PDB file of N, CA and C in Angstrom:
ATOM      1  N   MET A 199     107.747 108.406  91.247  1.00  0.00           N
ATOM      2  CA  MET A 199     106.515 109.032  91.722  1.00  0.00           C
ATOM      3  C   MET A 199     105.440 107.992  91.949  1.00  0.00           C
ATOM      4  N   ALA A 200     105.755 106.963  92.681  1.00  0.00           N
ATOM      5  CA  ALA A 200     104.801 105.887  92.887  1.00  0.00           C
ATOM      6  C   ALA A 200     103.920 106.113  94.105  1.00  0.00           C
ATOM      7  N   ASP A 201     104.316 106.979  95.021  1.00  0.00           N
ATOM      8  CA  ASP A 201     103.560 107.155  96.256  1.00  0.00           C
ATOM      9  C   ASP A 201     102.546 108.280  96.140  1.00  0.00           C
ATOM     10  N   TRP A 202     101.453 108.135  96.894  1.00  0.00           N
ATOM     11  CA  TRP A 202     100.437 109.171  96.971  1.00  0.00           C
ATOM     12  C   TRP A 202     101.080 110.431  97.511  1.00  0.00           C
ATOM     13  N   PRO A 203     100.772 111.597  97.057  1.00  0.00           N
ATOM     14  CA  PRO A 203      99.780 111.993  96.063  1.00  0.00           C
ATOM     15  C   PRO A 203     100.323 112.038  94.642  1.00  0.00           C
ATOM     16  N   TYR A 204     101.571 111.635  94.456  1.00  0.00           N
ATOM     17  CA  TYR A 204     102.243 111.863  93.180  1.00  0.00           C
ATOM     18  C   TYR A 204     101.707 111.011  92.037  1.00  0.00           C
ATOM     19  N   ASN A 205     100.966 109.968  92.348  1.00  0.00           N
ATOM     20  CA  ASN A 205     100.421 109.117  91.298  1.00  0.00           C
ATOM     21  C   ASN A 205      98.978 109.500  90.940  1.00  0.00           C
ATOM     22  N   THR A 206      98.542 110.687  91.340  1.00  0.00           N
ATOM     23  CA  THR A 206      97.174 111.107  91.059  1.00  0.00           C
ATOM     24  C   THR A 206      97.110 112.105  89.908  1.00  0.00           C
ATOM     25  N   THR A 207      95.955 112.153  89.275  1.00  0.00           N
ATOM     26  CA  THR A 207      95.717 113.132  88.219  1.00  0.00           C
ATOM     27  C   THR A 207      95.774 114.543  88.785  1.00  0.00           C
ATOM     28  N   ALA A 208      95.261 114.716  90.001  1.00  0.00           N
ATOM     29  CA  ALA A 208      95.277 116.047  90.626  1.00  0.00           C
ATOM     30  C   ALA A 208      96.707 116.559  90.768  1.00  0.00           C
ATOM     31  N   TRP A 209      97.650 115.691  91.188  1.00  0.00           N
ATOM     32  CA  TRP A 209      99.042 116.117  91.319  1.00  0.00           C
ATOM     33  C   TRP A 209      99.637 116.447  89.958  1.00  0.00           C
ATOM     34  N   GLN A 210      99.362 115.629  88.956  1.00  0.00           N
ATOM     35  CA  GLN A 210      99.909 115.883  87.623  1.00  0.00           C
ATOM     36  C   GLN A 210      99.450 117.240  87.092  1.00  0.00           C
ATOM     37  N   LYS A 211      98.198 117.588  87.334  1.00  0.00           N
ATOM     38  CA  LYS A 211      97.678 118.890  86.903  1.00  0.00           C
ATOM     39  C   LYS A 211      98.338 120.023  87.684  1.00  0.00           C
ATOM     40  N   LEU A 212      98.502 119.836  88.993  1.00  0.00           N
ATOM     41  CA  LEU A 212      99.130 120.855  89.832  1.00  0.00           C
ATOM     42  C   LEU A 212     100.598 121.040  89.443  1.00  0.00           C
ATOM     43  N   ARG A 213     101.287 119.948  89.213  1.00  0.00           N
ATOM     44  CA  ARG A 213     102.689 119.983  88.792  1.00  0.00           C
ATOM     45  C   ARG A 213     102.834 120.747  87.473  1.00  0.00           C
ATOM     46  N   LYS A 214     101.975 120.424  86.522  1.00  0.00           N
ATOM     47  CA  LYS A 214     102.016 121.096  85.222  1.00  0.00           C
ATOM     48  C   LYS A 214     101.757 122.594  85.376  1.00  0.00           C
ATOM     49  N   ALA A 215     100.776 122.956  86.194  1.00  0.00           N
ATOM     50  CA  ALA A 215     100.454 124.372  86.414  1.00  0.00           C
ATOM     51  C   ALA A 215     101.638 125.106  87.035  1.00  0.00           C
ATOM     52  N   LYS A 216     102.326 124.472  87.989  1.00  0.00           N
ATOM     53  CA  LYS A 216     103.472 125.113  88.641  1.00  0.00           C
ATOM     54  C   LYS A 216     104.616 125.310  87.650  1.00  0.00           C
ATOM     55  N   LEU A 217     104.904 124.291  86.850  1.00  0.00           N
ATOM     56  CA  LEU A 217     105.999 124.413  85.887  1.00  0.00           C
ATOM     57  C   LEU A 217     105.677 125.423  84.793  1.00  0.00           C
ATOM     58  N   GLU A 218     104.410 125.570  84.447  1.00  0.00           N
ATOM     59  CA  GLU A 218     104.029 126.592  83.472  1.00  0.00           C
ATOM     60  C   GLU A 218     104.158 127.988  84.081  1.00  0.00           C
ATOM     61  N   ALA A 219     103.797 128.120  85.352  1.00  0.00           N
ATOM     62  CA  ALA A 219     103.885 129.420  86.027  1.00  0.00           C
ATOM     63  C   ALA A 219     105.334 129.798  86.337  1.00  0.00           C
ATOM     64  N   ASP A 220     106.136 128.812  86.732  1.00  0.00           N
ATOM     65  CA  ASP A 220     107.534 129.035  87.119  1.00  0.00           C
ATOM     66  C   ASP A 220     108.417 127.991  86.441  1.00  0.00           C
ATOM     67  N   PRO A 221     108.794 128.214  85.182  1.00  0.00           N
ATOM     68  CA  PRO A 221     109.542 127.198  84.436  1.00  0.00           C
ATOM     69  C   PRO A 221     111.025 127.089  84.780  1.00  0.00           C
ATOM     70  N   LEU A 222     111.528 127.984  85.613  1.00  0.00           N
ATOM     71  CA  LEU A 222     112.942 127.953  85.981  1.00  0.00           C
ATOM     72  C   LEU A 222     113.122 127.478  87.418  1.00  0.00           C
ATOM     73  N   CYS A 223     114.258 126.866  87.674  1.00  0.00           N
ATOM     74  CA  CYS A 223     114.588 126.368  89.013  1.00  0.00           C
ATOM     75  C   CYS A 223     114.706 127.528  89.994  1.00  0.00           C
ATOM     76  N   HIS A 224     113.942 127.457  91.066  1.00  0.00           N
ATOM     77  CA  HIS A 224     113.953 128.531  92.067  1.00  0.00           C
ATOM     78  C   HIS A 224     115.311 128.644  92.780  1.00  0.00           C
ATOM     79  N   PRO A 225     115.871 127.553  93.323  1.00  0.00           N
ATOM     80  CA  PRO A 225     117.173 127.686  93.999  1.00  0.00           C
ATOM     81  C   PRO A 225     118.283 128.192  93.072  1.00  0.00           C
ATOM     82  N   CYS A 226     118.307 127.723  91.834  1.00  0.00           N
ATOM     83  CA  CYS A 226     119.313 128.225  90.887  1.00  0.00           C
ATOM     84  C   CYS A 226     119.122 129.721  90.668  1.00  0.00           C
ATOM     85  N   GLY A 227     117.872 130.150  90.542  1.00  0.00           N
ATOM     86  CA  GLY A 227     117.573 131.565  90.337  1.00  0.00           C
ATOM     87  C   GLY A 227     118.081 132.424  91.476  1.00  0.00           C
ATOM     88  N   LEU A 228     118.026 131.905  92.705  1.00  0.00           N
ATOM     89  CA  LEU A 228     118.538 132.654  93.852  1.00  0.00           C
ATOM     90  C   LEU A 228     120.044 132.877  93.750  1.00  0.00           C
ATOM     91  N   ARG A 229     120.725 132.003  93.006  1.00  0.00           N
ATOM     92  CA  ARG A 229     122.170 132.138  92.793  1.00  0.00           C
ATOM     93  C   ARG A 229     122.481 132.877  91.499  1.00  0.00           C
ATOM     94  N   GLY A 230     121.437 133.352  90.816  1.00  0.00           N
ATOM     95  CA  GLY A 230     121.643 134.085  89.577  1.00  0.00           C
ATOM     96  C   GLY A 230     121.844 133.203  88.359  1.00  0.00           C
ATOM     97  N   VAL A 231     121.503 131.931  88.465  1.00  0.00           N
ATOM     98  CA  VAL A 231     121.659 130.979  87.370  1.00  0.00           C
ATOM     99  C   VAL A 231     120.276 130.628  86.830  1.00  0.00           C
ATOM    100  N   LEU A 232     120.111 130.708  85.509  1.00  0.00           N
ATOM    101  CA  LEU A 232     118.831 130.371  84.886  1.00  0.00           C
ATOM    102  C   LEU A 232     118.877 128.932  84.396  1.00  0.00           C
ATOM    103  N   THR A 233     118.140 128.060  85.094  1.00  0.00           N
ATOM    104  CA  THR A 233     118.128 126.639  84.785  1.00  0.00           C
ATOM    105  C   THR A 233     116.685 126.180  84.629  1.00  0.00           C
ATOM    106  N   PRO A 234     116.347 125.497  83.544  1.00  0.00           N
ATOM    107  CA  PRO A 234     114.991 124.981  83.392  1.00  0.00           C
ATOM    108  C   PRO A 234     114.661 123.984  84.510  1.00  0.00           C
ATOM    109  N   ALA A 235     113.451 124.055  84.995  1.00  0.00           N
ATOM    110  CA  ALA A 235     112.973 123.130  86.025  1.00  0.00           C
ATOM    111  C   ALA A 235     112.132 122.050  85.371  1.00  0.00           C
ATOM    112  N   ASN A 236     112.204 120.844  85.921  1.00  0.00           N
ATOM    113  CA  ASN A 236     111.313 119.781  85.483  1.00  0.00           C
ATOM    114  C   ASN A 236     110.759 118.999  86.670  1.00  0.00           C
ATOM    115  N   THR A 237     111.022 119.511  87.858  1.00  0.00           N
ATOM    116  CA  THR A 237     110.581 118.870  89.090  1.00  0.00           C
ATOM    117  C   THR A 237     109.842 119.901  89.931  1.00  0.00           C
ATOM    118  N   VAL A 238     108.813 119.442  90.635  1.00  0.00           N
ATOM    119  CA  VAL A 238     108.066 120.316  91.536  1.00  0.00           C
ATOM    120  C   VAL A 238     108.131 119.705  92.927  1.00  0.00           C
ATOM    121  N   ASP A 239     108.490 120.518  93.905  1.00  0.00           N
ATOM    122  CA  ASP A 239     108.656 120.046  95.279  1.00  0.00           C
ATOM    123  C   ASP A 239     107.782 120.872  96.207  1.00  0.00           C
ATOM    124  N   HIS A 240     107.323 120.243  97.268  1.00  0.00           N
ATOM    125  CA  HIS A 240     106.563 120.955  98.297  1.00  0.00           C
ATOM    126  C   HIS A 240     107.511 121.848  99.101  1.00  0.00           C
ATOM    127  N   VAL A 241     107.128 123.087  99.327  1.00  0.00           N
ATOM    128  CA  VAL A 241     107.915 123.978 100.181  1.00  0.00           C
ATOM    129  C   VAL A 241     107.932 123.405 101.597  1.00  0.00           C
ATOM    130  N   LYS A 242     106.765 122.998 102.086  1.00  0.00           N
ATOM    131  CA  LYS A 242     106.661 122.325 103.385  1.00  0.00           C
ATOM    132  C   LYS A 242     106.282 120.879 103.117  1.00  0.00           C
ATOM    133  N   ALA A 243     107.157 119.969 103.461  1.00  0.00           N
ATOM    134  CA  ALA A 243     106.945 118.554 103.177  1.00  0.00           C
ATOM    135  C   ALA A 243     105.642 118.050 103.795  1.00  0.00           C
ATOM    136  N   ILE A 244     104.995 117.124 103.105  1.00  0.00           N
ATOM    137  CA  ILE A 244     103.773 116.512 103.616  1.00  0.00           C
ATOM    138  C   ILE A 244     104.061 115.870 104.972  1.00  0.00           C
ATOM    139  N   ALA A 245     105.212 115.225 105.106  1.00  0.00           N
ATOM    140  CA  ALA A 245     105.592 114.568 106.363  1.00  0.00           C
ATOM    141  C   ALA A 245     105.713 115.554 107.517  1.00  0.00           C
ATOM    142  N   ASP A 246     105.939 116.828 107.183  1.00  0.00           N
ATOM    143  CA  ASP A 246     106.057 117.871 108.209  1.00  0.00           C
ATOM    144  C   ASP A 246     104.760 118.654 108.380  1.00  0.00           C
ATOM    145  N   GLY A 247     103.673 118.129 107.836  1.00  0.00           N
ATOM    146  CA  GLY A 247     102.376 118.789 107.989  1.00  0.00           C
ATOM    147  C   GLY A 247     101.945 119.622 106.801  1.00  0.00           C
ATOM    148  N   GLY A 248     102.720 119.600 105.716  1.00  0.00           N
ATOM    149  CA  GLY A 248     102.340 120.335 104.519  1.00  0.00           C
ATOM    150  C   GLY A 248     101.144 119.709 103.829  1.00  0.00           C
ATOM    151  N   MET A 249     100.430 120.518 103.083  1.00  0.00           N
ATOM    152  CA  MET A 249      99.266 120.040 102.350  1.00  0.00           C
ATOM    153  C   MET A 249      99.716 119.241 101.131  1.00  0.00           C
ATOM    154  N   PRO A 250      99.051 118.112 100.829  1.00  0.00           N
ATOM    155  CA  PRO A 250      99.417 117.334  99.648  1.00  0.00           C
ATOM    156  C   PRO A 250      99.217 118.110  98.346  1.00  0.00           C
ATOM    157  N   PHE A 251      98.176 118.945  98.299  1.00  0.00           N
ATOM    158  CA  PHE A 251      97.851 119.711  97.102  1.00  0.00           C
ATOM    159  C   PHE A 251      97.747 121.196  97.471  1.00  0.00           C
ATOM    160  N   PRO A 252      98.888 121.824  97.750  1.00  0.00           N
ATOM    161  CA  PRO A 252      98.880 123.221  98.190  1.00  0.00           C
ATOM    162  C   PRO A 252      98.633 124.176  97.021  1.00  0.00           C
ATOM    163  N   PRO A 253      98.388 125.458  97.335  1.00  0.00           N
ATOM    164  CA  PRO A 253      98.366 126.451  96.262  1.00  0.00           C
ATOM    165  C   PRO A 253      99.763 126.528  95.635  1.00  0.00           C
ATOM    166  N   LEU A 254      99.852 127.136  94.458  1.00  0.00           N
ATOM    167  CA  LEU A 254     101.122 127.165  93.734  1.00  0.00           C
ATOM    168  C   LEU A 254     102.264 127.760  94.550  1.00  0.00           C
ATOM    169  N   ASP A 255     101.970 128.720  95.441  1.00  0.00           N
ATOM    170  CA  ASP A 255     103.057 129.302  96.232  1.00  0.00           C
ATOM    171  C   ASP A 255     103.555 128.357  97.326  1.00  0.00           C
ATOM    172  N   GLY A 256     102.903 127.225  97.495  1.00  0.00           N
ATOM    173  CA  GLY A 256     103.359 126.199  98.421  1.00  0.00           C
ATOM    174  C   GLY A 256     104.214 125.149  97.736  1.00  0.00           C
ATOM    175  N   LEU A 257     104.515 125.401  96.458  1.00  0.00           N
ATOM    176  CA  LEU A 257     105.342 124.497  95.670  1.00  0.00           C
ATOM    177  C   LEU A 257     106.541 125.248  95.118  1.00  0.00           C
ATOM    178  N   MET A 258     107.596 124.500  94.765  1.00  0.00           N
ATOM    179  CA  MET A 258     108.806 125.110  94.226  1.00  0.00           C
ATOM    180  C   MET A 258     109.238 124.343  92.984  1.00  0.00           C
ATOM    181  N   SER A 259     109.452 125.062  91.897  1.00  0.00           N
ATOM    182  CA  SER A 259     110.013 124.468  90.686  1.00  0.00           C
ATOM    183  C   SER A 259     111.509 124.281  90.892  1.00  0.00           C
ATOM    184  N   MET A 260     112.013 123.106  90.495  1.00  0.00           N
ATOM    185  CA  MET A 260     113.419 122.795  90.725  1.00  0.00           C
ATOM    186  C   MET A 260     113.996 121.993  89.569  1.00  0.00           C
ATOM    187  N   CYS A 261     115.304 122.102  89.400  1.00  0.00           N
ATOM    188  CA  CYS A 261     116.024 121.227  88.477  1.00  0.00           C
ATOM    189  C   CYS A 261     116.385 119.956  89.270  1.00  0.00           C
ATOM    190  N   PRO A 262     116.692 118.863  88.581  1.00  0.00           N
ATOM    191  CA  PRO A 262     117.026 117.631  89.303  1.00  0.00           C
ATOM    192  C   PRO A 262     118.180 117.756  90.307  1.00  0.00           C
ATOM    193  N   PRO A 263     119.301 118.420  89.973  1.00  0.00           N
ATOM    194  CA  PRO A 263     120.366 118.516  90.977  1.00  0.00           C
ATOM    195  C   PRO A 263     119.931 119.244  92.257  1.00  0.00           C
ATOM    196  N   CYS A 264     119.178 120.325  92.108  1.00  0.00           N
ATOM    197  CA  CYS A 264     118.720 121.057  93.305  1.00  0.00           C
ATOM    198  C   CYS A 264     117.734 120.216  94.103  1.00  0.00           C
ATOM    199  N   HIS A 265     116.848 119.509  93.409  1.00  0.00           N
ATOM    200  CA  HIS A 265     115.886 118.661  94.107  1.00  0.00           C
ATOM    201  C   HIS A 265     116.609 117.532  94.841  1.00  0.00           C
ATOM    202  N   ASN A 266     117.607 116.923  94.203  1.00  0.00           N
ATOM    203  CA  ASN A 266     118.349 115.863  94.857  1.00  0.00           C
ATOM    204  C   ASN A 266     119.096 116.368  96.087  1.00  0.00           C
ATOM    205  N   THR A 267     119.600 117.587  96.021  1.00  0.00           N
ATOM    206  CA  THR A 267     120.282 118.178  97.178  1.00  0.00           C
ATOM    207  C   THR A 267     119.298 118.400  98.317  1.00  0.00           C
ATOM    208  N   LYS A 268     118.097 118.886  97.983  1.00  0.00           N
ATOM    209  CA  LYS A 268     117.090 119.166  99.014  1.00  0.00           C
ATOM    210  C   LYS A 268     116.560 117.887  99.648  1.00  0.00           C
ATOM    211  N   THR A 269     116.342 116.885  98.834  1.00  0.00           N
ATOM    212  CA  THR A 269     115.739 115.657  99.363  1.00  0.00           C
ATOM    213  C   THR A 269     116.792 114.618  99.639  1.00  0.00           C
TER     214      THR A 269
END
């Protein structure tokens, strides 16, 4: 997480808020599997015009395997 916005206090607070609101991996949940999330990903990538600090519904809680598959 060395690149902006991930190295900011604002991102750390947003990430924490998302994981507190949605502590389980969203993609796993769609498959009926309950997996703790420890990663937060943008629903719409910043590179594709997504907001760096979106509202919580613009973020997705994910487990590392699901995040690695997506990215």
